[in-house]
Amino acid sequence: MRRHGTLGLAGLAAAVLLLHAWALEGLGGARPDAPLPAAAPGRSVWALASPAGASLAPPVLLASAETTVTLPVLEALAAARAAPPGPSVRPVEVAPAAPSRRRAVADAEPSAVEVAGEAVPAARPDDLLLAVAATAPAAAATGGDAAPPTYRTRIPAAAKVDYRLSRGAITGSGEIDWRPQGSGYVLRLEGRVPIIGTLITQTSRGGFDAAGLAPERYTDKRLRRAEQAASFQRGAGVISFSGQSPEQPVTPGVQDRLSVMLQLAAIANAWSKPPPAGEHFLIRVVGARGDAHVWSLRFEGLQSVDTPAGSVRALRFLREPEGPQDTRAEFWLDPARQYLPVRARLTDGSSDAFELLRVN
């Protein structure tokens, strides 16, 4: 009995050390000792750019009778609508503010959309906030030095989703809490493991603009590590960090490492018809430690995802890493739940994949 007890305590101690090392690594983020790449130069392809310090326009009703969005670029938006479409940007589409908007749109929306010849449920627009953007024409399949385009988005309604969290043989539980409220939002991810407790807490707070989610502050807290933060100072046009990383420019549609999942869901949620498999969506993603990349997310079509609640037909997006320590990202979005992730998998090239799988 004493020998067995000693072995049990030794095994528990080894597990604690392993979990500690795992939590201190970059869970889907840049390693602290890895070089931080510079952001791509900002060649603007956005039709709705607003000068720094522009005065706020009055609230504009976009979709819901209860929800409004303040757009600092209202004047530019009106000018873009009045101008004839040029060769590089399509005309901006603005949802009308008529009182009957919600019912009329709901009646016009299909109950299902077709992906690769297979019908999948279409998201209902009731109580959803529409963020409208000008979509640039065909862009390169990789980020390169080109500024990414912006996309039309429909913000998913509030939801709280439970996940099984795993990294290699270690498993725990995770939760994504998505709360859009009025003209702003709070998004929170928390991951826990038995005995050890909370391993990771990420929070994104912000508002909405013509490109969709507009983060204002992103925080990343790991077990026994000080919280790291990125502040999106949109008035000054820069992103600052709590560490020693140099400032990055704010660009249209830029996301943090947590909000990118909801931004991708908002893009898919606005589709009247999904694109063909193989199309790329470019989103600039910034981490709390100053890393910044343009993520090229390739749409892979429908795939089955086995969950504890049953099989789900989901839309898969894949981001290939740009280097051996860069992040490989995979997202499976559920059309039946406003394209919120049913599964997410992040690999940084130096350790086991960090994965979330929906359980409810």
CSV table of C-alpha atoms in Angstrom, one decimal:
chain,number,residue,atom,x,y,z
A,1,MET,CA,0.0,0.0,0.0
A,2,ARG,CA,2.8,2.5,0.8
A,3,ARG,CA,4.6,1.7,-2.5
A,4,HIS,CA,1.3,2.2,-4.4
A,5,GLY,CA,0.6,5.5,-2.6
A,6,THR,CA,4.1,6.8,-3.3
A,7,LEU,CA,3.7,5.9,-7.0
A,8,GLY,CA,0.3,7.7,-7.0
A,9,LEU,CA,1.7,10.8,-5.5
A,10,ALA,CA,4.6,10.8,-8.0
A,11,GLY,CA,2.2,10.4,-10.9
A,12,LEU,CA,0.1,13.3,-9.6
A,13,ALA,CA,3.2,15.5,-9.2
A,14,ALA,CA,4.3,14.7,-12.8
A,15,ALA,CA,0.8,15.5,-14.1
A,16,VAL,CA,0.9,18.9,-12.3
A,17,LEU,CA,4.3,19.7,-13.8
A,18,LEU,CA,3.1,18.7,-17.2
A,19,LEU,CA,-0.1,20.9,-17.0
A,20,HIS,CA,2.0,23.8,-15.7
A,21,ALA,CA,4.3,23.6,-18.6
A,22,TRP,CA,1.4,23.3,-21.0
A,23,ALA,CA,-0.4,26.3,-19.6
A,24,LEU,CA,2.8,28.4,-19.8
A,25,GLU,CA,3.2,27.7,-23.5
A,26,GLY,CA,1.4,29.7,-26.0
A,27,LEU,CA,-2.1,28.2,-26.2
A,28,GLY,CA,-2.8,29.1,-29.8
A,29,GLY,CA,-0.6,32.2,-29.4
A,30,ALA,CA,3.0,33.4,-30.1
A,31,ARG,CA,5.7,32.0,-27.9
A,32,PRO,CA,7.3,34.6,-25.6
A,33,ASP,CA,10.8,33.9,-26.9
A,34,ALA,CA,9.7,33.8,-30.6
A,35,PRO,CA,10.5,36.8,-32.8
A,36,LEU,CA,7.5,39.0,-33.4
A,37,PRO,CA,6.8,39.7,-37.1
A,38,ALA,CA,6.0,43.2,-38.1
A,39,ALA,CA,2.5,44.0,-39.4
A,40,ALA,CA,1.9,44.2,-43.1
A,41,PRO,CA,2.0,47.7,-44.6
A,42,GLY,CA,-1.5,49.3,-44.7
A,43,ARG,CA,-2.4,49.7,-48.3
A,44,SER,CA,-6.0,50.7,-47.8
A,45,VAL,CA,-8.6,48.8,-49.9
A,46,TRP,CA,-11.5,49.8,-47.5
A,47,ALA,CA,-14.1,52.1,-48.9
A,48,LEU,CA,-15.2,53.3,-45.5
A,49,ALA,CA,-11.9,54.6,-43.9
A,50,SER,CA,-12.4,57.3,-41.3
A,51,PRO,CA,-9.8,59.9,-40.4
A,52,ALA,CA,-8.4,59.8,-36.9
A,53,GLY,CA,-10.5,61.9,-34.5
A,54,ALA,CA,-13.6,61.9,-36.7
A,55,SER,CA,-16.6,63.0,-34.7
A,56,LEU,CA,-19.2,60.3,-34.0
A,57,ALA,CA,-22.3,60.2,-36.1
A,58,PRO,CA,-25.8,59.7,-34.7
A,59,PRO,CA,-26.8,56.1,-34.1
A,60,VAL,CA,-27.9,54.3,-37.2
A,61,LEU,CA,-30.5,51.5,-37.1
A,62,LEU,CA,-29.2,48.6,-39.1
A,63,ALA,CA,-31.4,45.6,-38.5
A,64,SER,CA,-33.0,45.2,-35.1
A,65,ALA,CA,-35.7,47.4,-33.7
A,66,GLU,CA,-33.9,47.2,-30.4
A,67,THR,CA,-30.3,47.5,-31.4
A,68,THR,CA,-28.4,50.5,-32.8
A,69,VAL,CA,-24.8,51.0,-33.9
A,70,THR,CA,-22.9,54.3,-33.9
A,71,LEU,CA,-20.8,54.5,-37.0
A,72,PRO,CA,-17.9,57.0,-37.0
A,73,VAL,CA,-17.8,56.7,-40.8
A,74,LEU,CA,-21.4,57.6,-41.6
A,75,GLU,CA,-20.4,60.5,-43.9
A,76,ALA,CA,-18.0,58.3,-45.8
A,77,LEU,CA,-20.6,55.6,-46.0
A,78,ALA,CA,-23.1,58.0,-47.5
A,79,ALA,CA,-20.5,59.3,-50.0
A,80,ALA,CA,-19.7,55.7,-51.0
A,81,ARG,CA,-23.3,55.0,-51.7
A,82,ALA,CA,-23.7,58.1,-53.8
A,83,ALA,CA,-20.6,57.5,-55.9
A,84,PRO,CA,-20.8,55.1,-58.9
A,85,PRO,CA,-19.1,51.8,-58.3
A,86,GLY,CA,-15.4,51.8,-59.3
A,87,PRO,CA,-13.3,49.0,-60.6
A,88,SER,CA,-12.0,48.0,-57.2
A,89,VAL,CA,-14.9,48.2,-54.7
A,90,ARG,CA,-18.5,47.2,-54.9
A,91,PRO,CA,-21.3,49.7,-53.8
A,92,VAL,CA,-21.9,49.7,-50.1
A,93,GLU,CA,-25.2,48.0,-49.0
A,94,VAL,CA,-27.0,49.5,-46.1
A,95,ALA,CA,-30.0,47.8,-44.5
A,96,PRO,CA,-33.1,50.0,-44.5
A,97,ALA,CA,-34.4,51.3,-41.2
A,98,ALA,CA,-38.1,50.9,-41.9
A,99,PRO,CA,-40.1,49.6,-38.9
A,100,SER,CA,-41.1,46.5,-40.9
A,101,ARG,CA,-37.4,45.5,-41.6
A,102,ARG,CA,-37.3,42.5,-39.2
A,103,ARG,CA,-40.4,40.8,-40.6
A,104,ALA,CA,-39.7,41.6,-44.2
A,105,VAL,CA,-36.1,40.2,-44.0
A,106,ALA,CA,-37.3,37.1,-42.1
A,107,ASP,CA,-39.8,36.4,-44.8
A,108,ALA,CA,-37.3,36.8,-47.6
A,109,GLU,CA,-34.6,34.6,-46.0
A,110,PRO,CA,-34.4,31.0,-47.1
A,111,SER,CA,-34.8,28.3,-44.5
A,112,ALA,CA,-31.8,26.5,-45.9
A,113,VAL,CA,-28.8,27.2,-48.1
A,114,GLU,CA,-26.9,24.8,-50.4
A,115,VAL,CA,-23.3,23.9,-49.9
A,116,ALA,CA,-21.6,21.5,-52.4
A,117,GLY,CA,-25.1,20.2,-53.3
A,118,GLU,CA,-26.1,19.6,-49.7
A,119,ALA,CA,-28.8,21.7,-47.9
A,120,VAL,CA,-27.8,23.1,-44.6
A,121,PRO,CA,-30.0,25.3,-42.2
A,122,ALA,CA,-29.9,29.0,-42.9
A,123,ALA,CA,-29.5,31.3,-39.9
A,124,ARG,CA,-32.6,33.4,-39.1
A,125,PRO,CA,-31.9,37.2,-39.1
A,126,ASP,CA,-34.4,38.0,-36.2
A,127,ASP,CA,-32.7,39.9,-33.4
A,128,LEU,CA,-29.4,39.9,-35.3
A,129,LEU,CA,-27.3,43.1,-35.8
A,130,LEU,CA,-26.2,43.8,-39.3
A,131,ALA,CA,-22.7,45.3,-39.8
A,132,VAL,CA,-22.3,46.3,-43.4
A,133,ALA,CA,-19.0,46.5,-45.2
A,134,ALA,CA,-17.6,47.1,-48.7
A,135,THR,CA,-16.1,43.9,-49.9
A,136,ALA,CA,-12.9,44.3,-51.9
A,137,PRO,CA,-12.7,42.2,-55.1
A,138,ALA,CA,-10.6,39.1,-55.4
A,139,ALA,CA,-7.6,39.2,-53.1
A,140,ALA,CA,-4.4,37.1,-53.0
A,141,ALA,CA,-4.7,33.7,-51.4
A,142,THR,CA,-2.0,34.6,-48.9
A,143,GLY,CA,-1.7,37.7,-46.7
A,144,GLY,CA,1.6,39.0,-48.2
A,145,ASP,CA,1.9,42.8,-48.0
A,146,ALA,CA,-1.6,43.5,-49.2
A,147,ALA,CA,-4.2,45.0,-46.8
A,148,PRO,CA,-7.0,42.5,-46.4
A,149,PRO,CA,-10.5,43.3,-47.6
A,150,THR,CA,-13.5,43.7,-45.4
A,151,TYR,CA,-16.7,41.6,-45.7
A,152,ARG,CA,-20.4,42.0,-45.1
A,153,THR,CA,-21.3,40.5,-41.7
A,154,ARG,CA,-24.3,39.6,-39.6
A,155,ILE,CA,-23.6,39.5,-35.9
A,156,PRO,CA,-24.7,36.2,-34.2
A,157,ALA,CA,-27.1,36.5,-31.3
A,158,ALA,CA,-25.9,36.1,-27.7
A,159,ALA,CA,-24.9,32.5,-26.8
A,160,LYS,CA,-23.0,30.5,-24.2
A,161,VAL,CA,-21.4,27.3,-25.5
A,162,ASP,CA,-19.7,24.5,-23.5
A,163,TYR,CA,-16.7,22.7,-24.9
A,164,ARG,CA,-14.4,19.8,-24.1
A,165,LEU,CA,-10.9,21.2,-24.0
A,166,SER,CA,-7.9,19.1,-24.9
A,167,ARG,CA,-4.2,19.3,-25.6
A,168,GLY,CA,-2.7,15.9,-26.3
A,169,ALA,CA,-3.7,13.5,-23.5
A,170,ILE,CA,-4.8,16.3,-21.2
A,171,THR,CA,-8.5,17.1,-21.1
A,172,GLY,CA,-10.7,19.6,-19.3
A,173,SER,CA,-13.7,21.9,-20.0
A,174,GLY,CA,-14.1,25.2,-21.8
A,175,GLU,CA,-16.7,27.8,-22.2
A,176,ILE,CA,-17.3,30.6,-24.8
A,177,ASP,CA,-19.6,33.3,-23.6
A,178,TRP,CA,-20.7,35.7,-26.4
A,179,ARG,CA,-22.7,38.7,-25.3
A,180,PRO,CA,-23.5,41.4,-27.9
A,181,GLN,CA,-25.2,44.3,-26.2
A,182,GLY,CA,-26.5,47.4,-28.0
A,183,SER,CA,-23.5,48.8,-29.9
A,184,GLY,CA,-20.9,46.7,-28.1
A,185,TYR,CA,-19.9,43.2,-27.1
A,186,VAL,CA,-18.1,41.1,-24.5
A,187,LEU,CA,-16.6,37.8,-25.6
A,188,ARG,CA,-14.9,35.5,-23.0
A,189,LEU,CA,-13.2,32.1,-23.3
A,190,GLU,CA,-12.3,30.1,-20.2
A,191,GLY,CA,-10.5,26.8,-20.0
A,192,ARG,CA,-10.3,24.6,-16.9
A,193,VAL,CA,-8.7,21.3,-15.9
A,194,PRO,CA,-9.6,19.2,-12.8
A,195,ILE,CA,-7.3,19.7,-9.8
A,196,ILE,CA,-5.3,22.5,-11.5
A,197,GLY,CA,-8.2,24.9,-12.1
A,198,THR,CA,-8.3,27.7,-14.6
A,199,LEU,CA,-5.6,27.4,-17.2
A,200,ILE,CA,-6.5,30.1,-19.6
A,201,THR,CA,-8.9,33.1,-19.7
A,202,GLN,CA,-9.2,35.3,-22.8
A,203,THR,CA,-11.5,38.3,-23.1
A,204,SER,CA,-12.3,40.5,-26.0
A,205,ARG,CA,-14.3,43.7,-25.5
A,206,GLY,CA,-15.4,46.2,-28.2
A,207,GLY,CA,-18.0,47.4,-30.5
A,208,PHE,CA,-19.2,47.1,-34.1
A,209,ASP,CA,-18.3,49.0,-37.2
A,210,ALA,CA,-18.7,48.7,-40.9
A,211,ALA,CA,-16.3,45.7,-41.0
A,212,GLY,CA,-18.0,43.7,-38.2
A,213,LEU,CA,-16.5,43.2,-34.8
A,214,ALA,CA,-14.3,46.1,-33.7
A,215,PRO,CA,-12.2,45.0,-30.7
A,216,GLU,CA,-11.1,47.7,-28.2
A,217,ARG,CA,-9.3,45.6,-25.6
A,218,TYR,CA,-8.1,42.0,-25.6
A,219,THR,CA,-6.7,40.2,-22.6
A,220,ASP,CA,-4.9,36.9,-22.3
A,221,LYS,CA,-4.3,35.3,-18.8
A,222,ARG,CA,-2.5,32.0,-18.4
A,223,LEU,CA,-1.9,29.9,-15.3
A,224,ARG,CA,0.8,31.6,-13.1
A,225,ARG,CA,1.6,34.1,-15.8
A,226,ALA,CA,0.8,37.8,-15.7
A,227,GLU,CA,-2.1,39.0,-17.9
A,228,GLN,CA,-1.1,40.3,-21.3
A,229,ALA,CA,-3.3,42.9,-23.1
A,230,ALA,CA,-3.7,44.6,-26.4
A,231,SER,CA,-5.6,48.0,-26.5
A,232,PHE,CA,-7.1,49.0,-29.9
A,233,GLN,CA,-6.9,52.8,-29.7
A,234,ARG,CA,-9.0,53.6,-32.7
A,235,GLY,CA,-9.0,57.3,-32.3
A,236,ALA,CA,-5.2,57.4,-32.4
A,237,GLY,CA,-5.1,54.6,-35.1
A,238,VAL,CA,-2.7,52.4,-33.1
A,239,ILE,CA,-2.8,49.1,-31.1
A,240,SER,CA,-0.7,49.2,-28.0
A,241,PHE,CA,0.4,46.3,-25.7
A,242,SER,CA,1.0,45.8,-22.0
A,243,GLY,CA,4.5,44.4,-22.7
A,244,GLN,CA,7.4,46.0,-24.5
A,245,SER,CA,6.1,45.2,-28.0
A,246,PRO,CA,6.0,48.1,-30.4
A,247,GLU,CA,2.7,49.6,-31.4
A,248,GLN,CA,0.8,48.3,-34.4
A,249,PRO,CA,-1.5,50.2,-36.8
A,250,VAL,CA,-5.3,49.8,-36.6
A,251,THR,CA,-6.6,48.6,-39.9
A,252,PRO,CA,-10.2,48.0,-41.0
A,253,GLY,CA,-11.5,44.6,-39.9
A,254,VAL,CA,-8.5,43.8,-37.6
A,255,GLN,CA,-9.3,41.2,-34.9
A,256,ASP,CA,-7.7,39.7,-31.9
A,257,ARG,CA,-7.0,36.0,-31.4
A,258,LEU,CA,-10.3,35.4,-29.7
A,259,SER,CA,-12.7,37.7,-31.7
A,260,VAL,CA,-11.5,36.2,-35.0
A,261,MET,CA,-13.7,33.2,-34.3
A,262,LEU,CA,-16.8,35.3,-34.0
A,263,GLN,CA,-15.8,37.6,-36.9
A,264,LEU,CA,-15.6,34.5,-39.1
A,265,ALA,CA,-19.0,33.3,-37.8
A,266,ALA,CA,-20.4,36.8,-38.6
A,267,ILE,CA,-19.1,36.6,-42.2
A,268,ALA,CA,-20.6,33.2,-42.8
A,269,ASN,CA,-23.8,34.3,-41.1
A,270,ALA,CA,-24.3,37.0,-43.7
A,271,TRP,CA,-24.0,34.8,-46.7
A,272,SER,CA,-27.1,34.4,-48.9
A,273,LYS,CA,-25.2,31.5,-50.5
A,274,PRO,CA,-21.9,30.0,-49.4
A,275,PRO,CA,-18.9,30.5,-51.7
A,276,PRO,CA,-17.3,27.6,-53.6
A,277,ALA,CA,-14.8,25.5,-51.6
A,278,GLY,CA,-11.3,26.8,-51.9
A,279,GLU,CA,-12.1,30.5,-51.6
A,280,HIS,CA,-9.9,32.4,-49.1
A,281,PHE,CA,-10.9,35.0,-46.5
A,282,LEU,CA,-8.2,37.4,-45.2
A,283,ILE,CA,-8.4,38.7,-41.7
A,284,ARG,CA,-5.6,40.5,-39.9
A,285,VAL,CA,-5.2,39.0,-36.4
A,286,VAL,CA,-3.3,40.5,-33.5
A,287,GLY,CA,-2.1,38.7,-30.3
A,288,ALA,CA,-1.7,40.2,-26.8
A,289,ARG,CA,2.1,39.9,-27.1
A,290,GLY,CA,2.4,42.1,-30.2
A,291,ASP,CA,2.3,39.4,-32.9
A,292,ALA,CA,0.3,40.3,-36.0
A,293,HIS,CA,-0.4,38.3,-39.1
A,294,VAL,CA,-2.9,38.4,-42.0
A,295,TRP,CA,-4.7,35.1,-41.7
A,296,SER,CA,-5.7,33.5,-45.0
A,297,LEU,CA,-8.6,31.2,-44.1
A,298,ARG,CA,-9.5,28.8,-46.8
A,299,PHE,CA,-13.1,27.6,-47.0
A,300,GLU,CA,-13.1,23.8,-47.2
A,301,GLY,CA,-16.8,23.2,-47.5
A,302,LEU,CA,-19.0,20.9,-45.4
A,303,GLN,CA,-17.5,18.2,-43.0
A,304,SER,CA,-19.0,16.0,-40.3
A,305,VAL,CA,-18.0,16.7,-36.8
A,306,ASP,CA,-18.7,14.0,-34.1
A,307,THR,CA,-19.7,15.6,-30.8
A,308,PRO,CA,-21.0,14.1,-27.6
A,309,ALA,CA,-24.4,15.3,-28.6
A,310,GLY,CA,-24.2,13.7,-32.1
A,311,SER,CA,-22.8,14.3,-35.5
A,312,VAL,CA,-22.9,17.9,-36.9
A,313,ARG,CA,-22.5,19.0,-40.5
A,314,ALA,CA,-20.2,22.1,-40.2
A,315,LEU,CA,-18.4,24.5,-42.5
A,316,ARG,CA,-14.6,24.1,-42.2
A,317,PHE,CA,-12.1,26.9,-42.5
A,318,LEU,CA,-8.3,26.2,-42.5
A,319,ARG,CA,-5.4,28.6,-42.0
A,320,GLU,CA,-2.0,27.2,-42.9
A,321,PRO,CA,1.0,28.5,-40.9
A,322,GLU,CA,3.5,30.8,-42.5
A,323,GLY,CA,6.5,29.3,-40.6
A,324,PRO,CA,7.4,26.4,-38.3
A,325,GLN,CA,6.3,28.3,-35.1
A,326,ASP,CA,3.3,30.0,-36.7
A,327,THR,CA,-0.3,29.1,-35.8
A,328,ARG,CA,-2.2,26.5,-37.9
A,329,ALA,CA,-5.9,27.3,-37.2
A,330,GLU,CA,-9.0,25.2,-38.1
A,331,PHE,CA,-12.6,26.2,-37.4
A,332,TRP,CA,-15.7,24.2,-37.9
A,333,LEU,CA,-18.8,26.5,-37.9
A,334,ASP,CA,-22.3,25.2,-37.3
A,335,PRO,CA,-24.9,26.6,-39.8
A,336,ALA,CA,-27.8,25.5,-37.4
A,337,ARG,CA,-26.3,27.7,-34.6
A,338,GLN,CA,-25.6,31.0,-36.5
A,339,TYR,CA,-22.2,29.6,-37.5
A,340,LEU,CA,-20.8,29.6,-34.0
A,341,PRO,CA,-17.8,27.1,-33.7
A,342,VAL,CA,-18.7,23.5,-33.0
A,343,ARG,CA,-15.0,22.7,-33.1
A,344,ALA,CA,-11.8,24.8,-33.1
A,345,ARG,CA,-8.2,23.5,-33.3
A,346,LEU,CA,-5.0,25.6,-33.0
A,347,THR,CA,-1.5,24.3,-33.4
A,348,ASP,CA,1.7,26.4,-33.0
A,349,GLY,CA,4.2,23.8,-34.4
A,350,SER,CA,6.0,23.2,-31.1
A,351,SER,CA,3.5,21.2,-29.1
A,352,ASP,CA,0.2,19.3,-29.2
A,353,ALA,CA,-2.8,21.0,-30.7
A,354,PHE,CA,-5.2,23.0,-28.5
A,355,GLU,CA,-8.7,21.9,-29.3
A,356,LEU,CA,-12.3,22.8,-28.3
A,357,LEU,CA,-15.2,20.5,-29.1
A,358,ARG,CA,-18.8,21.5,-28.4
A,359,VAL,CA,-20.6,19.3,-25.9
A,360,ASN,CA,-24.1,20.9,-25.8
